[in-house]
Every structure is written in C-alpha cells, then in structure tokens.
Short mmCIF file of C-alpha atoms in Angstrom, two decimals:
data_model
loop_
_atom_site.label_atom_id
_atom_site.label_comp_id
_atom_site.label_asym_id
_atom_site.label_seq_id
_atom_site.Cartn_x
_atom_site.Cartn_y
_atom_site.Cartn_z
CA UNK M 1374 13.08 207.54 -22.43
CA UNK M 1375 16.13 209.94 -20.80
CA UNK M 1376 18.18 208.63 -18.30
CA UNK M 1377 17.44 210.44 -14.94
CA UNK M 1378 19.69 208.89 -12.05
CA UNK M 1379 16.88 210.39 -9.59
CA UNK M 1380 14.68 207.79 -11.21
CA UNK M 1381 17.21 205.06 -10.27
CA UNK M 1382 17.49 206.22 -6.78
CA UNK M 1383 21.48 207.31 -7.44
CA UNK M 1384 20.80 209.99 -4.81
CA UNK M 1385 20.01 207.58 -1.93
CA UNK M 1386 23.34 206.16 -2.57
CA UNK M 1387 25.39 209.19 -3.00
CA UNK M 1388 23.66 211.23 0.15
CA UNK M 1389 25.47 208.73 2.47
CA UNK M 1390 28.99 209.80 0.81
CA UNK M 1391 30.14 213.11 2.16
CA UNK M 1392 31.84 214.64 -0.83
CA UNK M 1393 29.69 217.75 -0.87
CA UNK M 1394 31.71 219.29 1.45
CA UNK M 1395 35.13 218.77 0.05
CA UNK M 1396 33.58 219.92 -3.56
CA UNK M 1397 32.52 223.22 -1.94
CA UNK M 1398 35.43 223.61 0.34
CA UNK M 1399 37.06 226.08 -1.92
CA UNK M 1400 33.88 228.19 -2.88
CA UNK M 1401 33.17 228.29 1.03
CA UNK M 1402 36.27 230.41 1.35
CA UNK M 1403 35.45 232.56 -1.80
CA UNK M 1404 32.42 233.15 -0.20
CA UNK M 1405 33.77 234.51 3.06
CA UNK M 1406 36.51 236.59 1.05
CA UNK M 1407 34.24 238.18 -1.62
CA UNK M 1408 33.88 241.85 -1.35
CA UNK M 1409 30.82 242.99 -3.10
CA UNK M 1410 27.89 241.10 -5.08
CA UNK M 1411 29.64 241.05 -8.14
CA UNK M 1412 31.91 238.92 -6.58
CA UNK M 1413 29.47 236.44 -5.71
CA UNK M 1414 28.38 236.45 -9.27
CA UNK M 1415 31.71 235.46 -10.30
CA UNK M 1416 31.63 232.55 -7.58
CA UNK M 1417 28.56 231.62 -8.67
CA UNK M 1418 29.45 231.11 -12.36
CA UNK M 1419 32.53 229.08 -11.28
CA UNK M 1420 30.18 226.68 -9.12
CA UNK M 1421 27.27 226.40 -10.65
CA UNK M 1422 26.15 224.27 -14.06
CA UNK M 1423 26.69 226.87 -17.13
CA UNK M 1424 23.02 225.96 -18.21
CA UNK M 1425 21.87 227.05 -14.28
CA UNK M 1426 24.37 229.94 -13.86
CA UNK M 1427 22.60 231.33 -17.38
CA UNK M 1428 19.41 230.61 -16.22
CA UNK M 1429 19.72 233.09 -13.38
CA UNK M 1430 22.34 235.79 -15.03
CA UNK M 1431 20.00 236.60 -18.10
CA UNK M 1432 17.33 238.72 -19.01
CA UNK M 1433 15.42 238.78 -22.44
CA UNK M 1434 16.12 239.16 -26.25
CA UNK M 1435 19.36 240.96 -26.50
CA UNK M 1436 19.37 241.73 -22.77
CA UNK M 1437 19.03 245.38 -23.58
CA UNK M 1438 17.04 246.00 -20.50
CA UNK M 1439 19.42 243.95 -18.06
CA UNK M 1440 22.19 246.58 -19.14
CA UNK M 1441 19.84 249.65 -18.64
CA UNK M 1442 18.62 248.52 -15.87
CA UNK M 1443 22.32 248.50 -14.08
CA UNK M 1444 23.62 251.24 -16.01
CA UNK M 1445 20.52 253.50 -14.70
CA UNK M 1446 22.09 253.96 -10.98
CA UNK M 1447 25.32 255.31 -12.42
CA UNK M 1448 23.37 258.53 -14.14
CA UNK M 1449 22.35 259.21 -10.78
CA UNK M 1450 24.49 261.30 -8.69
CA UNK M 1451 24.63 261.44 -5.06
CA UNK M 1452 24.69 265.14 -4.11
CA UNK M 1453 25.71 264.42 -0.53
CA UNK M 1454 25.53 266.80 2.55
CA UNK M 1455 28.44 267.53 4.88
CA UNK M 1456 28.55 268.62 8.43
CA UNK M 1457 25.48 266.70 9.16
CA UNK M 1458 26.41 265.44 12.67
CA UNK M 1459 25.15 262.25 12.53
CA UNK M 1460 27.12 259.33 14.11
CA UNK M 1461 27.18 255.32 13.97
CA UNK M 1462 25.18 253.39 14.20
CA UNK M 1463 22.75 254.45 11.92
CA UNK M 1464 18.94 253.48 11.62
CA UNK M 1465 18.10 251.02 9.14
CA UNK M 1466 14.44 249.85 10.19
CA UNK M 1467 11.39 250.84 8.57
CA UNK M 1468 8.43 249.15 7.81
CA UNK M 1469 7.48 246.43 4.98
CA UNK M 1470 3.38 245.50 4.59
CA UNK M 1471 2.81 247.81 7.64
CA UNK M 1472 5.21 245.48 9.45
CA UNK M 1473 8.94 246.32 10.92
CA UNK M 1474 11.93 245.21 9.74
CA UNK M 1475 15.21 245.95 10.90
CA UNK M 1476 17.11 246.23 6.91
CA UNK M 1477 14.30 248.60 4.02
CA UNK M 1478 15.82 245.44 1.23
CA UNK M 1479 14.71 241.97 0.99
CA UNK M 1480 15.00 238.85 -1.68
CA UNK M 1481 12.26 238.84 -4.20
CA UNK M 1482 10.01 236.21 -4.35
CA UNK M 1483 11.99 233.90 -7.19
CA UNK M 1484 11.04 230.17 -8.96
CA UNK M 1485 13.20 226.99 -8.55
CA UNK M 1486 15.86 228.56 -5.80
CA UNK M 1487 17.21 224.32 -5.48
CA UNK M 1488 18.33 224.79 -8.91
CA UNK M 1489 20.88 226.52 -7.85
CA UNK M 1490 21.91 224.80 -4.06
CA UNK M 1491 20.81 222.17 -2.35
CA UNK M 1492 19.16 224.32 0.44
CA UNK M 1493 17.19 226.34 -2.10
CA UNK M 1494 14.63 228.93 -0.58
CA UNK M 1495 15.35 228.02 2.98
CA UNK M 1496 18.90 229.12 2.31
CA UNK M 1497 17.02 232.41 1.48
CA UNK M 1498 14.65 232.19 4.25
CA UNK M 1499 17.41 231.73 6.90
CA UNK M 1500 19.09 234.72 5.67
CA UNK M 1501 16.02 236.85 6.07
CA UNK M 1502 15.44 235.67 9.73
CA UNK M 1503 18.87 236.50 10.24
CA UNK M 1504 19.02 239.88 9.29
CA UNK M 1505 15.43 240.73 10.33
CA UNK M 1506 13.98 241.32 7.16
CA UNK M 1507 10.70 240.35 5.05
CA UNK M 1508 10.80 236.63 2.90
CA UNK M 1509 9.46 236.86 -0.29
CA UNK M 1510 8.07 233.28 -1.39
CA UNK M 1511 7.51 232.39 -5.06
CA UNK M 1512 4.44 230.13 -5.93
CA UNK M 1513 7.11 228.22 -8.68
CA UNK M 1514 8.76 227.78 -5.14
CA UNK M 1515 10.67 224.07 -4.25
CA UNK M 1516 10.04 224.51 -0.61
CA UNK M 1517 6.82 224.17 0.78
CA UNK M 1518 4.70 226.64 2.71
CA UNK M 1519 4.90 225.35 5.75
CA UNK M 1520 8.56 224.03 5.91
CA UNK M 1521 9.62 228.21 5.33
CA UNK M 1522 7.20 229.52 8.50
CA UNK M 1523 9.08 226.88 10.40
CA UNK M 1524 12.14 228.62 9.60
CA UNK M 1525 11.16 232.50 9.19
CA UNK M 1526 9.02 234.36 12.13
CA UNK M 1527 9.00 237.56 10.42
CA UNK M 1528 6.71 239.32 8.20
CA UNK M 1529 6.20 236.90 4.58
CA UNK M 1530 5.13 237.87 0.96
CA UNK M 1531 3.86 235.22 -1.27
CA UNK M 1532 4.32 235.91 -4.69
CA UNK M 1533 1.53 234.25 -7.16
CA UNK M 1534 1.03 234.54 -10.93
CA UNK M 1535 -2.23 235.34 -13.11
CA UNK M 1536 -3.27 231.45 -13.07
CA UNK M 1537 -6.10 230.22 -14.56
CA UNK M 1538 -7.65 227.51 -11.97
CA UNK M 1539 -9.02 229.89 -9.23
CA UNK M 1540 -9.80 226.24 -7.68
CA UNK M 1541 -6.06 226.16 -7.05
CA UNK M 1542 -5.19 229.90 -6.33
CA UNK M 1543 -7.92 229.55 -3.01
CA UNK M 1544 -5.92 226.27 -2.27
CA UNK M 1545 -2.64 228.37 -2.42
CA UNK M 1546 -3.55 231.31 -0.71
CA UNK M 1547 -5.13 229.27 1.94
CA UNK M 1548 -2.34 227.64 2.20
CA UNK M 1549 -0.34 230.50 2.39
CA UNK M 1550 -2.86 232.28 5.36
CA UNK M 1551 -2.14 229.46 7.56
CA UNK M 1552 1.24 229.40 6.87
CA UNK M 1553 1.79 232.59 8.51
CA UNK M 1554 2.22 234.93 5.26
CA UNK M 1555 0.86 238.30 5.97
CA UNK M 1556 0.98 239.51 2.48
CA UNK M 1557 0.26 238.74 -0.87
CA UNK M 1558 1.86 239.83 -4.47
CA UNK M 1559 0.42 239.61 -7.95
CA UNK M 1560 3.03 239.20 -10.34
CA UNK M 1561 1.26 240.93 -13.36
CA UNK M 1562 4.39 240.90 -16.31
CA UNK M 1563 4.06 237.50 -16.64
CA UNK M 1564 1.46 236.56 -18.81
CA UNK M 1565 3.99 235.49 -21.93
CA UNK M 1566 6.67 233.61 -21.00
CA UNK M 1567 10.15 236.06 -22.10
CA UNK M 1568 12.27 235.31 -24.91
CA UNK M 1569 15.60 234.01 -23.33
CA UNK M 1570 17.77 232.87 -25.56
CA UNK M 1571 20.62 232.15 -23.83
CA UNK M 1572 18.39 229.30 -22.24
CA UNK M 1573 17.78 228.40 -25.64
CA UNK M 1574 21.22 228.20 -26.66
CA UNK M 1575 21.73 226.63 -23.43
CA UNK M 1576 18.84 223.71 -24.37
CA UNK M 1577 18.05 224.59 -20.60
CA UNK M 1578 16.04 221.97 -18.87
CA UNK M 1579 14.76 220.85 -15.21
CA UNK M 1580 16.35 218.08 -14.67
CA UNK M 1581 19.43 218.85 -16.74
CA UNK M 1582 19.03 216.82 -20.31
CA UNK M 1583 21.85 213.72 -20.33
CA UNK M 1584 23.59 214.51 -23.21
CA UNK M 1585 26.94 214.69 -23.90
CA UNK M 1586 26.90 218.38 -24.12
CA UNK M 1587 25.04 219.01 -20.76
CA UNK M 1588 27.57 215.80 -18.62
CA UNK M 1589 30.36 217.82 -20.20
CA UNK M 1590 29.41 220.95 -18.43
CA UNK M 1591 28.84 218.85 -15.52
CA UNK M 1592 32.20 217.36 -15.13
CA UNK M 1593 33.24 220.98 -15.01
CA UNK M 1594 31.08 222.09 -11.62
CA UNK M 1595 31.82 219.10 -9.70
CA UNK M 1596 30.44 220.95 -6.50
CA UNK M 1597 26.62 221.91 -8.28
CA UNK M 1598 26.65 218.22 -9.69
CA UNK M 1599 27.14 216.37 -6.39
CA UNK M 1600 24.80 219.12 -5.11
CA UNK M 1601 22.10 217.72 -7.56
CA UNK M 1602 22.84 213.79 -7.64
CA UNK M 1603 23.07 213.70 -4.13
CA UNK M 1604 19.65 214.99 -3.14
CA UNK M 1605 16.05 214.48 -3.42
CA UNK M 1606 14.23 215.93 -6.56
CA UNK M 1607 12.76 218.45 -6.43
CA UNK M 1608 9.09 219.52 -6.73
CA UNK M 1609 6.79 223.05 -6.78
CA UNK M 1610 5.83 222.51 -3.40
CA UNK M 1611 3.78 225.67 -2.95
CA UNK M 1612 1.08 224.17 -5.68
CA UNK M 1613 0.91 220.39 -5.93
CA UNK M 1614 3.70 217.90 -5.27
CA UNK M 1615 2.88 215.75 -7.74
CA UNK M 1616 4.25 218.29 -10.33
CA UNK M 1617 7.81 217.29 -10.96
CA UNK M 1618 10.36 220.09 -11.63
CA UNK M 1619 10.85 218.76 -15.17
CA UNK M 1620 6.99 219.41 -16.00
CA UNK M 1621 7.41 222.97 -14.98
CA UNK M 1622 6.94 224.39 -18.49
CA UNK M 1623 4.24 222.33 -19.21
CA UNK M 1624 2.24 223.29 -15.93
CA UNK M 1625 2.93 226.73 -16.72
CA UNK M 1626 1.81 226.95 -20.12
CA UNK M 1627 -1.41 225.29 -18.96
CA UNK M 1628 -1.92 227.62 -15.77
CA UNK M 1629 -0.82 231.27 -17.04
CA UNK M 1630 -4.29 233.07 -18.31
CA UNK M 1631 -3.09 235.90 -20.32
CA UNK M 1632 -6.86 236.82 -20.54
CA UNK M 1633 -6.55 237.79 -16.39
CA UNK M 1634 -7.91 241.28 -16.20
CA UNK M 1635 -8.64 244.21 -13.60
CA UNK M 1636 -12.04 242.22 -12.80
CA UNK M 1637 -9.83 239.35 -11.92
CA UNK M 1638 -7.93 240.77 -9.45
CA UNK M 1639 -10.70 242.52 -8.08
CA UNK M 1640 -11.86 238.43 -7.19
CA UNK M 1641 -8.35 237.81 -5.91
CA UNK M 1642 -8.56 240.33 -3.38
CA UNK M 1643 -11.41 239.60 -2.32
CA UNK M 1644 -10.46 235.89 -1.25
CA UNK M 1645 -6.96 237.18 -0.39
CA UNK M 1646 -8.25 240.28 2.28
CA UNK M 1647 -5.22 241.29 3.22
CA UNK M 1648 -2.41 243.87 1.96
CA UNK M 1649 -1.60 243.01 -1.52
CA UNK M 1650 1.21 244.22 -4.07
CA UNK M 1651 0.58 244.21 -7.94
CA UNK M 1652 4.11 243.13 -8.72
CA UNK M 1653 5.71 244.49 -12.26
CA UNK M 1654 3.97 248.17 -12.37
CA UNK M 1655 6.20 250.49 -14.73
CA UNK M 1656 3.08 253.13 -15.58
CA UNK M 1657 1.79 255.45 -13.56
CA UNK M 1658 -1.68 255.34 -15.25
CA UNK M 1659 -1.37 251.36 -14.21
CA UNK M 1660 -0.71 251.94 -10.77
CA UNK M 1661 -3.67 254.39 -10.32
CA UNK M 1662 -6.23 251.98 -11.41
CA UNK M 1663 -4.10 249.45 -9.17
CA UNK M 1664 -4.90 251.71 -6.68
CA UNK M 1665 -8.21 252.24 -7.26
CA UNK M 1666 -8.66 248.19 -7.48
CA UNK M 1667 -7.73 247.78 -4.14
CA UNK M 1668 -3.82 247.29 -4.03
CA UNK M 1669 -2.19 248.43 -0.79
CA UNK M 1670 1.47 248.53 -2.34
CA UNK M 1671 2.78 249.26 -5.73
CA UNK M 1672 6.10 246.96 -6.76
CA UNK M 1673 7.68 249.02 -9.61
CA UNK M 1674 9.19 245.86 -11.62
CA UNK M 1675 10.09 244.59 -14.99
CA UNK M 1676 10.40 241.24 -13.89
CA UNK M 1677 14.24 241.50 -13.79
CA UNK M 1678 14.53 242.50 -17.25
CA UNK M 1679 13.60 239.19 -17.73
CA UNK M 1680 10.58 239.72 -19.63
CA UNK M 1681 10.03 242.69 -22.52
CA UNK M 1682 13.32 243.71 -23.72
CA UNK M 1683 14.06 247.82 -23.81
CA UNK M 1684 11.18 247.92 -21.26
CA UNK M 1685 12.16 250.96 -18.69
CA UNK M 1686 14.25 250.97 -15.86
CA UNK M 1687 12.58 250.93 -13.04
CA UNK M 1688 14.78 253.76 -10.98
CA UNK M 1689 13.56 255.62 -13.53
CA UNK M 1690 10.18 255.36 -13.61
CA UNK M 1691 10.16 255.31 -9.88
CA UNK M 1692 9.45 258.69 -9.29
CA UNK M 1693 7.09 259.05 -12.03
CA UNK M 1694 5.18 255.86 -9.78
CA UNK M 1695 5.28 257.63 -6.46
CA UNK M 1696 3.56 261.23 -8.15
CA UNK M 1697 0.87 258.86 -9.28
CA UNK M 1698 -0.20 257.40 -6.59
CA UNK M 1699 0.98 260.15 -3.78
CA UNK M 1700 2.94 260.07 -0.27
CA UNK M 1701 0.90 257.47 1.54
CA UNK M 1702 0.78 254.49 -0.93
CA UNK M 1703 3.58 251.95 -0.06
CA UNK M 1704 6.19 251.54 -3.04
CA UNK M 1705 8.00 248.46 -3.18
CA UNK M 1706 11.03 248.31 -6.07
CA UNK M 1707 13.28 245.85 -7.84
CA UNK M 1708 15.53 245.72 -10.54
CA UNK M 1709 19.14 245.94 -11.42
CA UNK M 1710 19.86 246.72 -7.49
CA UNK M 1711 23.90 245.30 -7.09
CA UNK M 1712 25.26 248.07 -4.53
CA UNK M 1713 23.82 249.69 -1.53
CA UNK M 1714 24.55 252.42 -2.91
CA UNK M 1715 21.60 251.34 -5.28
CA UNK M 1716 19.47 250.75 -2.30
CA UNK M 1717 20.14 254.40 -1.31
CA UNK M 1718 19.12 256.16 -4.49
CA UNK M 1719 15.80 254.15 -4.87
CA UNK M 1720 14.60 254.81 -1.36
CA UNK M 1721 15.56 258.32 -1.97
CA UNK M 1722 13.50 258.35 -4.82
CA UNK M 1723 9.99 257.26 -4.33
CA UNK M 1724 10.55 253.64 -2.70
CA UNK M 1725 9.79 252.62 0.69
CA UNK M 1726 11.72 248.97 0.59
CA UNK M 1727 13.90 247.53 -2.42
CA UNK M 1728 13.77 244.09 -3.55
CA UNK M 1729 16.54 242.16 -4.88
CA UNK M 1730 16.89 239.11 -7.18
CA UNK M 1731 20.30 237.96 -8.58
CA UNK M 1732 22.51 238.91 -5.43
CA UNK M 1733 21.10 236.96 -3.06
CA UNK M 1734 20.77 234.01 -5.47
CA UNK M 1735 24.36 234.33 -7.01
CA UNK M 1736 24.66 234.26 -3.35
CA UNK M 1737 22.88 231.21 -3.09
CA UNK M 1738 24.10 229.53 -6.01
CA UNK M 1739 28.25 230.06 -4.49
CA UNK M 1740 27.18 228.94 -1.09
CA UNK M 1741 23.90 227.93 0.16
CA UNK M 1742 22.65 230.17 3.35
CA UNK M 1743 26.35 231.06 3.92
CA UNK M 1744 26.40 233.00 0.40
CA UNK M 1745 23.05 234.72 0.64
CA UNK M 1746 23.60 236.06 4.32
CA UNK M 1747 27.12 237.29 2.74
CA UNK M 1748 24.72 238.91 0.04
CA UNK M 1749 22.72 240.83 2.52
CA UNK M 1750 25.65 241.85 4.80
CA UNK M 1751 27.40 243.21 1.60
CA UNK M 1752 24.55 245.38 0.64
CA UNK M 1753 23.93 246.60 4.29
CA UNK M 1754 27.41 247.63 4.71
CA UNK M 1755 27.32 249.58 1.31
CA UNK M 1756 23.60 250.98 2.55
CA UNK M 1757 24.87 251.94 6.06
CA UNK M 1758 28.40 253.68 4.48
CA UNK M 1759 26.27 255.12 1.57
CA UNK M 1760 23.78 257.37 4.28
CA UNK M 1761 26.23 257.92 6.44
CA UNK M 1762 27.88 260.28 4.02
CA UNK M 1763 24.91 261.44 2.72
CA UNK M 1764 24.12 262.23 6.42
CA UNK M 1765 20.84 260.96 6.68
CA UNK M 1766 20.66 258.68 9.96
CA UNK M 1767 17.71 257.44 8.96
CA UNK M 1768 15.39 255.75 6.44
CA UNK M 1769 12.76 258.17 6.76
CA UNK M 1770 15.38 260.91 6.51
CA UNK M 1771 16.84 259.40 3.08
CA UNK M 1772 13.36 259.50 2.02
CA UNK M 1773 12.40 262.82 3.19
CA UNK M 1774 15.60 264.76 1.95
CA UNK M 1775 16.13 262.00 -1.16
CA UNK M 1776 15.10 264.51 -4.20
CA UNK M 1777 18.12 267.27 -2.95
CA UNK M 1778 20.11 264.76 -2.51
CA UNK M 1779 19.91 262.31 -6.03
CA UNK M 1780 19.89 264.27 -9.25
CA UNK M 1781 20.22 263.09 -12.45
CA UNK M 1782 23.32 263.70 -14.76
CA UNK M 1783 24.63 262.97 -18.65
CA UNK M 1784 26.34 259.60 -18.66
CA UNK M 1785 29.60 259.46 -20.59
CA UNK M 1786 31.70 257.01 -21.89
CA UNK M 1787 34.30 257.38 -19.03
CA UNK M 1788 31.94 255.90 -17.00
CA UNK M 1789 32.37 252.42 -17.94
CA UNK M 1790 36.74 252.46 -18.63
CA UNK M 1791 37.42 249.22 -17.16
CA UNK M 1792 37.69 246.28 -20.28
CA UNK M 1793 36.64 243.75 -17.78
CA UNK M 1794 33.71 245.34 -16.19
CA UNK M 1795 30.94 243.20 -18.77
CA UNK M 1796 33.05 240.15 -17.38
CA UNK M 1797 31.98 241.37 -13.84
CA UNK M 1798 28.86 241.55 -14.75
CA UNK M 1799 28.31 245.51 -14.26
CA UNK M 1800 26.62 245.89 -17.81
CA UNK M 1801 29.19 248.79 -19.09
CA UNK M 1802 32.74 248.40 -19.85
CA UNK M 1803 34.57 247.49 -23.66
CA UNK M 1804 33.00 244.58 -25.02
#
C-alpha cells in the first residue's frame, strides 16, 4: 500500500505550524512585481511541484495546437484608428448569460484548482467577485457548490461533462440551481481523455506518488509541498465527497459516455431550463445544429489544446462560428488568450466574452487569490490600453467596428527573434 501522510493525519499536525507563509514569502513579492501573465507562468513553475506545474502548462501529443493556438493572435494585426476622441476611462461592461458584468473575460470552468494552491477555486471565485465578472465552476471542481455562492454574488456557469449516470447529472444540476448558478455549460470535446504525455513522463498522480523521484521534486518547491501536507485532502465536491482526488481517473473513466449524442442533450436541457453553452464548438455546421438543439450560447473551444492535437485555433475559426449562427446568438471563446491585447482581437471578431484558463491558474498556482486577481488586473490593463488606441470606448464599439479594425497578415520568422521566448512560454522563439 503507498504511503499517503494525509492518511496518517500529518496535516493536522503541520496546519498548526505557520511555515506556509515564510515558504511563500518570496513568491508573494513576485507576484506583486510581475508584469504580464507570462510572468506568472514563470512564478508558477518556480512554486509549484514540476509534476503539477506540467499538469496545467501542457496540451496534447506534441502540443502542436498549444503553439498555434498562441501563435494565432500574432497573424492578426490591429489596424487601429486615430483621432477618435475618446478619453479614460473606458467602458468595459457588457453582458455574460444575459447578465452584466463589469470586465467581457472570465476564468473557465477548470478541474482540481487545489492542486495547484491551497485556496483552489475560491481563490478563483474571490477574484471574480472582485473584479465583477462571471465564475465559471468545473464539475471535477474541489470546492463545493455551495461554499463558492457563499463567496461569489455574481452571475455563475457550471461546467459539466457528457456523464453517463443522468441519476447524478439531476443531482448536480440541482445542486447547482440552488446554489445560485444561472447558467449551465456542456463540455462536448471531452469524450476521450487527451494524450498528454508530459503527464506521462511526469507519472502524474492525485495525490503525488511517494517515490523517490516525485519527494525529489518536492524538496525543490518547498512552498507547494507545505501547501499540500499542511491541508485537508481534497475531494470532487461538486459530485460526491466520497470520491477521493486520487480515484479521479477511475471515476472518470467510469462516468464519461462517449456514446452522448444530440438526443442527449436535448434531455439535458430539458432538466437544466435555463441558458446553456455547448462548450468546445470549432464547426460551424456543429454550432447550427447546437443551435437548433436549444443552446443559447456557443463556446468556440478546443479544450485548451488539451485534447486533439493540430485541432484549429479557435481565433480562427471564430468568425467562421459567428456567420453560422448570426448577430444575435451569444459567442463565448477560449483558448491561447495571454494578453489583452488577445481579449481585444477575439471580441472584435465574433465573441461576445473570452474565457481564460492558464493565466488565472498560473496565477493561482504563484499565489493563491493574490495571483489570480493579479491575473485579471494584468489582462484588464492590457484590454483597457489595447481599445483605447484602437479608439473604441466601448465593448459594443470593439465589436461593431472589430472586422476594419483586425485583419489578417503573413507571419514571418521575425516574429518570434527572441531565443528565450519558448522559455516564456509564448510558443515562438529558437528552440
């Protein structure tokens, strides 16, 4: 049988001894210093257990997609106007769900967010609330329901996947209705788990294995090891307790119905009754019969590249999404977002919100709620500067004017000069 010091009740010992804070003391000042998300990224890797910091920093295969996916923004080019005579400050609001929000980008709904900190998905949830945005809740999630309506009083997305037991997907929505979540989202890319091998490489487990390769990493991230010793284990708390972390795969492969079909989520909605997002559309001719279904919100997605390597990304098949389905059918989108500047070109584009997945957790992972409201005040600093010189004052305006304004160019190698820009995680550079 492994060792597992949770088991032993190490953590009730180690909680009373307040070390965490002089482990993160340095990565707490990192944090307030860091300039943009890759940054955080950087912070992250330095804090967090190699196996975890993997976890969240790959995508699948040869990671193909992960690089297109970033690389995508930098064919676009911002054909700004001048002259406009707008002035500060500008108006980020717009609606998410049919509700208002004061930023058009939020976290995605993502599993396991204590893997990474202690405060896991009410780190996230915090950050949200505090920049008036929309939560996105994963049903893989280690925080409960309830526990994150306690802490965000905004507009809430719960994220499920195509599970077999519709016993237990009433139970969760339920759940999730009296918890305050006004939306739902039907992550549809997920019917295979993805190929990720440097989790493989990795031997990546929940809890970490107790072997001499995975303490040796451990002794090196003194801050994410106290993190984990020190606190309770953790469970999927959206589904059923009594589901330990480590019997995540397991529970997975036993849930995931890859046979879930159009007639299924026809059901869903139907118990659901409320606005809904299929999550991890790339095809137009998918998100007209999504439409036709009964989906009020298309989430262009490739599950953060995460999934089917050299699938497309999503910026551009964006507008190719929003021709489909026409003006007046809300377009969420997510995927290789790291600048506001990112945000920008995807609103102008086709989408009416962004979502975004590794900032705010790399976020997360260097600092708990500090790190992931650092993460959103990055990007809305980049957002505000980036339509300010486009001169559009306002969402609606970026959206209105965004085909004059984004075009398309030829990249070229000059684009990516910098040797260390792969070490930055940007995707381009010399390898």
């Amino acid at each position: 049988m492994m060792f597992n010091p949770h088991k032993l009740g190490i953590h009730k010992v180690l909680q009373h001894i307040p070390l965490g804070s002089v482990f993160d003391a340095p990565y707490k000042r990192a944090v307030q210093k860091a300039v943009n998300i890759a940054d955080l990224r950087m912070i992250a890797k330095s804090r967090a257990h190699k196996m975890v910091f993997d976890y969240l920093d790959a995508g699948g295969d040869d990671e193909i997609s992960l690089r297109r996916g970033k690389d995508a923004y930098t064919e676009l080019e911002m054909h700004y106007k001048v002259l406009s005579g707008i002035k500060p400050p500008l108006d980020l609001s717009t609606k998410i769900f049919g509700e208002d929000v004061t930023l058009p980008f939020f976290g995605c709904p993502t599993a396991g967010n204590r893997m990474f900190h202690w405060e896991g998905e009410t780190a996230a949830a915090k950050a949200a609330e505090h920049h008036g945005t929309l939560y996105g809740l994963s049903s893989l999630a280690t925080t409960g329901i309830t526990e994150i309506g306690e802490i965000h009083n905004g507009p809430k997305v719960f994220q499920l996947y195509v599970w077999k037991d519709r016993e237990l997907v009433k139970d969760v929505i339920a759940k999730a209705k009296e918890g305050g979540f006004n939306a739902l989202a039907l992550t549809v890319d997920f019917t295979w788990y993805g190929n990720r091998e440097r989790d493989i490489r990795n031997d990546f487990s929940i809890p970490p294995k107790y072997n001499i390769k995975q303490t040796i990493e451990a002794i090196k991230k003194p801050a994410w090891t106290w993190d984990f010793l020190s606190h309770e284990p953790y469970t999927y708390a959206c589904i059923n307790t009594d589901v330990p972390a480590d019997s995540l795969a397991a529970f997975v492969n036993s849930q995931i119905a890859p046979e879930f079909g159009w007639k299924d989520a026809e059901w869903l909605l139907g118990e659901w009754n409320g606005p809904s997002a299929i999550k991890g559309v790339v095809r137009p001719d998918d998100a007209k019969k999504a439409v036709e279904t009964g989906f009020t919100t298309m989430w262009v997605s490739n599950h953060g590249s995460r999934q089917l390597d050299t699938s497309p990304a999503t910026i551009n098949v964006l507008p190719s999404i929003r021709e489909a389905v026409g003006p007046d059918v809300e377009i969420i989108m997510d995927g290789g977002v790291q600048r506001g500047t990112d945000i920008a070109k995807a609103l102008a584009l086709g989408a009416d919100s962004v979502g975004v997945g590794k900032p705010y957790l790399w976020g997360l992972a260097a600092g708990g709620t500090e790190g992931v409201i650092k993460a959103y005040d990055i990007l809305k600093v980049e957002l505000d500067r980036a339509m300010g010189l486009l001169g559009t004052p306002t969402v609606d305006a970026l959206k209105r004017e965004g085909p004059s304004l984004i075009k398309p160019r030829h990249p070229s190698s000059r684009d990516y000069p910098d040797m260390y820009a792969f070490d930055r995680g940007y995707g381009g550079g010399i390898v």
